Amino acid sequence: MILACFFAFRELDTFPAVWADDGLFMMVARSLAQGHGYTFPILEHRWAFPYFLAVGPPLIFPVALSIKLFGFSIAAARLPMIDYLLGTCALLYIFTLRCTGKTAARFCLLLLITLSAFVNTAKPVMGEIPGFFFLLFGLLVFQTKHERKRYAVLAGLLFATAIVTKLTYGLILPSLGIAWLVMLWKKEWQKVTWLTIAGLVAFLMFLPWRFLEMSNASGLHEEFQFLIGEGADDDETLFLTQVLRGELVWLKPPYLLFGLLLLLGSIGLWKTRKTFPSHFTLTIVSLIAFFTVYFVSSFGWYRHVLPAHLLLLPFVFVGGMALLHKRAIGMLLGAIALTQGLYQLDHRGSSRSTEANEAAEHVIKQYTNRDLIVRQQEVFVRLPQNSHWLYFPTPKIAARIPEQFVIMNENQRCMPLLKKLSGEELEHASDTWERASRRYFILPPPADCPPIL
């Protein structure tokens, strides 16, 4: 855990660099901390309970509380994430200890805390690890051999919290459904009852939050389309499409590692299948399969398959023991952990760029009393509150927001615009554009606007 704390607290405010999604989530948390409610600021509007974030109160509320207590900073916003990170380490160790024993639990923890995909997803204000924390907590309750109804209710509540925290953890519902169908076919009525209660509680406890979001603006169908990869552009080609075109993207080290863990973990699950209730094993296997399919059919972001990666870790050592001698598998897993640790120590796997912070400093110095539209949330979230500065999302994000929130009036249309230029845009950047930082430029208003005095 000392190593986990080192990686967790190291450069908390700068590494990983703030990027699109965690910038959005911090904007909502800051809005809540400042007394504006659970709202997302767009131009002069405040959109209450914005569904397009696909995260909920278990992520936003602790971050807002930390901002309220310590004032806004990236480090303050990330403090609650460290609690989720360390809590997940503890829960996964306990889970593995109960599933496959002490040696497997130690290797599992070592492979977890050295994994940059885990630490660098957990530190930013993102929903993946907090959601996994509640999912894993529910699976720990699920793991018990005492099929009492109160355990089913508790597991359902935890699963619902995971879904509210991060929408993609709704994959627990079809996973429970598959286990339910198999138990129904086998006529194991006590397990059917347990799964029915857990699934219904999870679904019914999630619905009020979803209705609250949808009461303010419709568009959930489009959001699910985005989550499953529809509407991907040239910069985010779907992973499966790249593979089918013959591109060797699957040969990247993280994907090869996942393939190895999938092999060893699957063998481990098979070897230990009689140790647990059958509906528990079926649910775990279904979750791993669903998250793997979700990753392959989406944008190829490793955080999409990270839950499957983490669920495989408790069973990797047992699977390895079925193929290799204990010392050999120990050396193999130790070598993987060492490689992962060095990779993470070298700040690999995430950006260390400071250009967004530099752009924010430029705006603070040069535009304190001047109007400006800021298109990049990683810059806007660093700016102090100022009536001259308004946030307007990028076209990709704006397409997922109800139209009434993204219509500029004439005055806003004629404000200078700060945006991050792509590689092609940089090649054609005008000498008259004001550079705020490396790839961040402030563009003048359209030509038909009156001159700025």
C-alpha atoms as one frame of an Amber mdcrd trajectory, in Angstrom:
protein
   0.000   0.000   0.000   3.011   2.301   0.451   3.724   1.898  -3.264   0.055
   2.595  -4.038   0.173   5.806  -1.991   3.371   6.864  -3.753   1.863   6.500
  -7.225  -1.457   7.990  -6.080  -0.113  11.184  -4.497   2.829  11.724  -6.858
   2.286  14.950  -8.834  -1.396  14.845  -7.941  -2.199  18.210  -9.518  -0.252
  17.767 -12.754  -0.078  14.066 -13.684  -2.071  12.927 -15.501  -2.763  16.279
 -17.162  -6.380  17.431 -17.081  -8.150  16.499 -20.300 -11.639  16.645 -21.778
 -13.763  14.377 -19.575 -12.372  15.149 -16.131 -12.498  18.847 -17.016 -16.246
  18.519 -17.624 -16.826  16.649 -14.364 -14.806  19.172 -12.342 -16.844  22.002
 -13.867 -20.054  20.453 -12.488 -18.448  19.741  -9.096 -17.153  23.319  -8.869
 -20.590  24.650  -9.824 -22.110  22.612  -6.989 -19.449  23.776  -4.513 -20.064
  27.422  -5.469 -23.776  27.145  -4.713 -25.082  26.921  -8.281 -26.453  23.410
  -7.808 -25.794  20.262  -9.811 -25.445  22.224 -13.048 -23.209  22.432 -16.087
 -22.342  25.976 -17.274 -22.733  26.637 -21.007 -22.545  30.236 -22.212 -24.926
  32.046 -19.825 -27.046  28.924 -19.212 -26.854  26.353 -16.433 -28.018  22.901
 -17.467 -29.284  21.023 -14.401 -28.442  17.319 -14.044 -26.719  16.957 -17.449
 -27.219  13.381 -18.613 -24.439  13.489 -21.238 -21.754  13.250 -18.531 -22.757
   9.602 -17.882 -21.576   9.995 -14.260 -23.501  10.825 -11.103 -23.508  12.011
  -7.476 -21.155   9.359  -5.998 -18.447  10.939  -8.171 -19.517  14.600  -8.194
 -20.582  15.108  -4.554 -17.272  14.100  -2.868 -15.323  16.232  -5.357 -17.627
  19.205  -4.708 -17.181  18.762  -0.945 -13.396  18.707  -1.308 -13.515  21.884
  -3.417 -15.776  23.524  -0.831 -13.387  22.640   2.009 -10.041  23.385   0.354
 -10.908  25.819  -2.429 -10.655  24.937  -6.089  -7.482  23.366  -7.386  -6.833
  20.259  -9.439  -5.253  18.587  -6.392  -8.257  19.410  -4.175 -10.667  18.036
  -6.778  -8.635  14.822  -7.030  -8.356  14.107  -3.303 -11.603  12.050  -3.151
 -10.341  10.040  -6.117  -7.406   8.878  -4.008  -9.894   7.493  -1.485 -11.585
   5.520  -4.251  -8.202   4.365  -5.586  -6.979   3.073  -2.230 -10.414   1.688
  -1.368 -10.443  -0.302  -4.610  -6.985  -1.698  -3.798  -8.220  -2.840  -0.379
 -11.465  -4.337  -1.711  -9.751  -6.193  -4.556  -7.225  -7.647  -2.106 -10.050
  -8.870   0.169 -12.004 -10.162  -2.826  -8.993 -12.112  -4.115  -8.152 -13.389
  -0.631 -11.634 -14.876  -0.367 -11.590 -16.211  -3.934  -8.122 -17.655  -4.482
  -6.001 -17.261  -1.336  -3.242 -15.099   0.139  -0.528 -15.653  -2.485  -2.910
 -14.831  -5.326  -4.105 -11.755  -3.404  -0.554 -10.450  -3.022   0.197 -10.873
  -6.718  -3.160  -9.321  -7.581  -2.425  -6.238  -5.477   1.073  -5.915  -6.948
  -0.249  -6.147 -10.507  -2.951  -3.614  -9.654  -0.921  -0.831  -8.055   1.818
  -0.953 -10.714  -0.712  -0.754 -13.560  -0.582   2.754 -15.031  -3.985   2.285
 -16.688  -5.467   1.816 -13.211  -3.632   4.619 -11.392  -3.871   7.105 -14.258
  -7.594   6.427 -14.644  -8.188   6.580 -10.886  -6.424   9.895 -10.134  -8.378
  12.181 -12.494 -12.006  13.007 -11.713 -13.425  10.106 -13.729 -16.166   7.586
 -13.017 -14.459   4.314 -13.951 -12.714   3.523 -10.650 -15.379   4.917  -8.257
 -17.955   2.894 -10.202 -15.757  -0.202 -10.046 -15.361   0.323  -6.284 -19.127
  -0.011  -5.778 -19.394  -2.862  -8.292 -16.658  -4.781  -6.479 -18.290  -4.081
  -3.116 -21.507  -5.552  -4.508 -19.652  -8.612  -5.805 -18.141  -9.131  -2.345
 -21.666  -9.279  -0.933 -22.677 -11.447  -3.885 -19.809 -13.823  -3.102 -21.320
 -14.998   0.162 -22.752 -18.495   0.193 -25.594 -17.340   2.444 -28.352 -16.722
  -0.090 -30.423 -14.531   2.220 -32.673 -11.851   0.805 -31.021  -9.039   2.743
 -27.720  -9.816   1.011 -29.499  -9.621  -2.345 -30.967  -6.219  -1.437 -27.567
  -4.908  -0.308 -25.856  -6.202  -3.455 -28.574  -4.580  -5.577 -28.102  -1.233
  -3.824 -24.353  -1.353  -4.423 -24.827  -2.304  -8.075 -27.258   0.616  -8.484
 -24.686   2.965  -6.951 -22.092   1.688  -9.431 -24.452   2.412 -12.343 -25.274
   5.909 -11.065 -21.551   6.572 -10.618 -20.702   5.496 -14.173 -23.380   4.557
 -16.682 -21.353   1.795 -18.348 -21.603  -0.280 -15.165 -25.179  -0.877 -16.250
 -23.596  -3.958 -17.861 -24.111  -5.620 -14.474 -27.833  -5.895 -15.309 -27.521
  -8.155 -18.390 -24.815 -10.094 -16.536 -27.258 -10.800 -13.714 -29.844 -11.622
 -16.378 -27.658 -14.322 -17.933 -27.034 -15.894 -14.523 -30.795 -15.690 -13.838
 -31.654 -17.536 -17.074 -29.149 -20.320 -16.369 -30.398 -20.746 -12.791 -33.991
 -20.802 -14.084 -33.057 -23.503 -16.600 -31.371 -25.516 -13.821 -34.424 -24.931
 -11.557 -32.317 -23.572  -8.697 -35.173 -21.482  -7.341 -33.384 -20.001  -4.343
 -30.705 -18.537  -6.609 -33.359 -17.358  -9.073 -35.045 -15.478  -6.228 -31.735
 -13.984  -5.059 -30.834 -12.785  -8.565 -34.335 -11.414  -9.141 -34.163  -9.324
  -5.973 -30.629  -8.069  -6.662 -31.413  -7.180 -10.282 -34.733  -5.470  -9.538
 -33.277  -3.441  -6.667 -30.362  -2.319  -8.858 -32.650  -1.323 -11.724 -35.347
   0.364  -9.636 -32.850   2.320  -7.519 -31.135   3.595 -10.665 -34.348   4.748
 -12.378 -35.091   7.819 -10.181 -31.700   9.326 -11.000 -32.188   8.704 -14.708
 -35.688  10.245 -14.623 -34.276  13.274 -12.790 -31.697  13.774 -15.537 -34.223
  13.301 -18.315 -36.707  15.713 -16.707 -34.399  18.594 -17.659 -33.565  17.607
 -21.229 -34.180  14.625 -23.460 -31.576  12.837 -25.519 -30.604   9.643 -23.693
 -30.883   7.631 -26.908 -28.141   9.725 -28.525 -25.975   9.356 -25.431 -26.175
   5.559 -25.566 -25.276   5.768 -29.262 -22.118   7.685 -28.332 -21.223   5.198
 -25.574 -21.370   2.244 -27.964 -19.286   4.072 -30.573 -21.831   5.325 -33.099
 -20.835   8.654 -34.571 -17.086   8.078 -34.257 -15.076  10.409 -36.470 -11.795
   9.946 -38.315  -9.757  10.690 -35.209 -11.489   8.002 -33.176 -11.860   5.064
 -35.490 -13.484   2.123 -33.798 -11.047  -0.503 -32.528 -12.787  -3.368 -34.340
 -12.779  -1.418 -37.615  -9.016  -0.945 -37.364  -8.487  -4.660 -36.713 -10.729
  -5.665 -39.632  -8.733  -3.333 -41.899  -5.640  -5.338 -41.028  -4.055  -2.741
 -38.774  -1.910  -4.309 -36.038  -3.263  -2.151 -33.217  -3.841  -5.272 -31.110
  -0.062  -5.806 -30.965   0.390  -2.823 -28.651   1.804  -3.934 -25.251  -1.335
  -3.082 -23.188  -3.532  -5.174 -25.482  -1.076  -8.080 -25.485  -0.983  -7.947
 -21.686  -4.763  -8.010 -21.557  -4.757 -11.027 -23.868  -2.370 -12.856 -21.520
  -4.459 -11.954 -18.473  -7.617 -13.027 -20.292  -6.048 -16.436 -20.936  -4.695
 -16.944 -17.407  -7.742 -15.430 -15.714 -10.155 -17.561 -17.733  -8.253 -20.713
 -16.775  -8.262 -19.560 -13.151 -12.018 -18.977 -13.225 -12.540 -22.453 -14.664
 -10.284 -24.056 -12.045 -12.096 -22.325  -9.163 -15.646 -22.526 -10.526 -16.767
 -25.087  -7.932 -15.469 -22.947  -5.068 -18.191 -20.307  -5.492 -21.943 -20.268
  -6.052 -22.575 -20.921  -9.739 -24.586 -17.717 -10.228 -21.629 -15.706  -8.883
 -19.196 -17.262 -11.382 -21.636 -16.740 -14.254 -22.037 -13.076 -13.362 -18.260
 -12.509 -13.218 -17.702 -14.263 -16.564 -20.539 -12.297 -18.181 -19.174  -8.980
 -16.878 -15.709  -9.725 -18.274 -17.220 -10.710 -21.631 -19.470  -7.642 -21.845
 -16.706  -5.170 -21.000 -14.388  -6.835 -23.518 -17.027  -6.603 -26.253 -17.731
  -2.992 -25.235 -14.043  -2.156 -25.644 -13.694  -3.891 -29.012 -16.837  -2.231
 -30.405 -15.945   1.243 -29.140 -13.088   3.716 -29.568 -10.241   1.519 -28.326
  -9.762   3.465 -25.094  -8.180   1.112 -22.561 -10.336   2.440 -19.735 -13.299
   0.754 -21.453 -11.761  -2.687 -20.915 -10.178  -1.800 -17.557 -13.058  -3.301
 -15.484 -12.555  -6.636 -17.280  -8.791  -6.379 -16.655  -9.359  -5.798 -12.934
 -11.918  -8.616 -12.616  -9.431 -11.043 -14.174  -6.583 -10.219 -11.758  -7.853
 -12.327  -8.802  -7.768 -15.461 -10.954  -4.511 -14.923 -12.873  -2.220 -16.664
 -10.365  -4.425 -19.773 -10.178  -4.638 -19.881 -13.971  -0.877 -19.577 -14.237
  -0.398 -22.398 -11.733  -2.377 -24.670 -14.057   0.173 -24.062 -16.821   3.476
 -23.397 -15.057   5.379 -24.270 -11.904   4.650 -21.995  -8.937   8.117 -20.427
  -9.098   7.835 -19.854 -12.853   4.462 -18.131 -12.633   5.762 -16.084  -9.708
   8.702 -14.921 -11.814   6.423 -14.146 -14.774   3.962 -12.089 -12.734   6.817
 -10.402 -10.888   8.416  -9.428 -14.200   5.091  -8.016 -15.435   4.682  -5.997
 -12.228   8.260  -4.686 -12.455   7.795  -3.667 -16.097   4.493  -1.980 -15.273
   6.049  -0.155 -12.329   8.972   1.175 -14.376   6.582   2.169 -17.161   4.484
   4.122 -14.683   7.508   5.598 -12.893   8.593   7.033 -16.239   5.247   8.879
 -16.539   4.166   6.718 -19.460   0.577   5.955 -20.333  -0.769   9.488 -19.766
   0.075  13.039 -20.740   2.223  15.375 -18.606   1.490  18.374 -20.804   1.245
  21.734 -19.017  -0.042  23.644 -22.036  -3.641  23.874 -20.753  -2.390  25.410
 -17.519  -0.200  27.827 -19.492  -3.205  28.815 -21.621  -5.267  29.481 -18.483
  -2.490  31.673 -17.065  -2.391  33.637 -20.327  -6.146  34.264 -20.158  -5.927
  35.392 -16.520  -3.131  37.843 -17.329  -4.417  39.227 -20.630  -8.219  38.907
 -20.508  -9.290  39.768 -16.957 -11.467  42.633 -18.215 -12.060  41.363 -21.740
 -14.758  39.089 -23.146 -13.715  35.607 -24.232 -15.360  32.342 -25.261 -13.347
  29.337 -24.023 -13.948  26.163 -25.999 -11.621  23.839 -24.062 -12.890  22.610
 -20.694  -9.385  21.670 -19.511  -8.595  25.410 -19.698 -11.928  26.782 -18.501
 -11.959  24.672 -15.336  -8.676  26.301 -14.237 -10.028  29.843 -14.613 -11.471
  31.776 -11.659 -15.085  32.886 -11.962 -15.302  35.942 -14.236 -18.403  37.287
 -15.993 -16.287  38.108 -19.049 -15.438  34.448 -19.691 -17.973  31.945 -21.013
 -17.621  28.257 -21.796 -18.828  26.892 -25.114 -18.155  23.218 -25.918 -16.336
  21.742 -28.886 -18.555  20.627 -31.803 -18.215  16.979 -30.756 -19.505  17.703
 -27.246 -22.072  20.255 -28.452 -23.631  17.558 -30.643 -24.511  15.636 -27.449
 -26.102  18.636 -25.697 -29.723  19.800 -26.169 -29.921  22.534 -28.787 -31.360
  25.200 -26.499 -28.099  25.324 -24.527 -25.705  25.734 -27.461 -27.202  28.635
 -29.422 -25.068  31.790 -29.283 -26.573  35.254 -29.323 -25.039  37.959 -31.517
 -22.853  39.356 -28.741 -21.421  35.914 -27.909 -20.849  35.099 -31.583 -18.671
  38.203 -31.847 -16.400  37.384 -28.912 -12.816  36.116 -29.387 -12.597  32.328
 -29.134  -9.936  30.253 -27.368  -9.547  26.805 -28.880  -7.008  24.015 -29.183
  -5.847  23.500 -32.749  -5.427  20.094 -34.345  -2.292  19.224 -36.287  -3.843
  20.232 -39.616  -5.210  23.469 -38.151  -1.769  24.327 -36.769  -0.296  24.115
 -40.264  -2.800  26.705 -41.486  -2.799  28.940 -38.396  -2.829  32.639 -39.186
  -0.011  34.873 -37.985  -2.671  37.247 -36.663  -4.030  34.671 -34.198  -2.954
  35.148 -30.602  -1.065  32.159 -29.191  -2.072  31.435 -25.590   0.113  28.331
 -25.291   1.627  25.882 -27.757  -1.535  24.466 -29.432  -3.986  26.876 -27.780
  -4.855  29.988 -29.797  -7.270  32.875 -29.372  -9.086  33.454 -32.646 -10.565
  36.848 -33.526 -14.340  37.245 -34.045 -15.823  36.561 -37.510 -15.163  39.211
 -40.153 -18.774  40.459 -40.165 -18.584  41.420 -36.461 -17.934  45.012 -35.384
 -14.307  45.720 -34.370 -13.359  45.174 -30.719 -12.583  48.468 -29.022
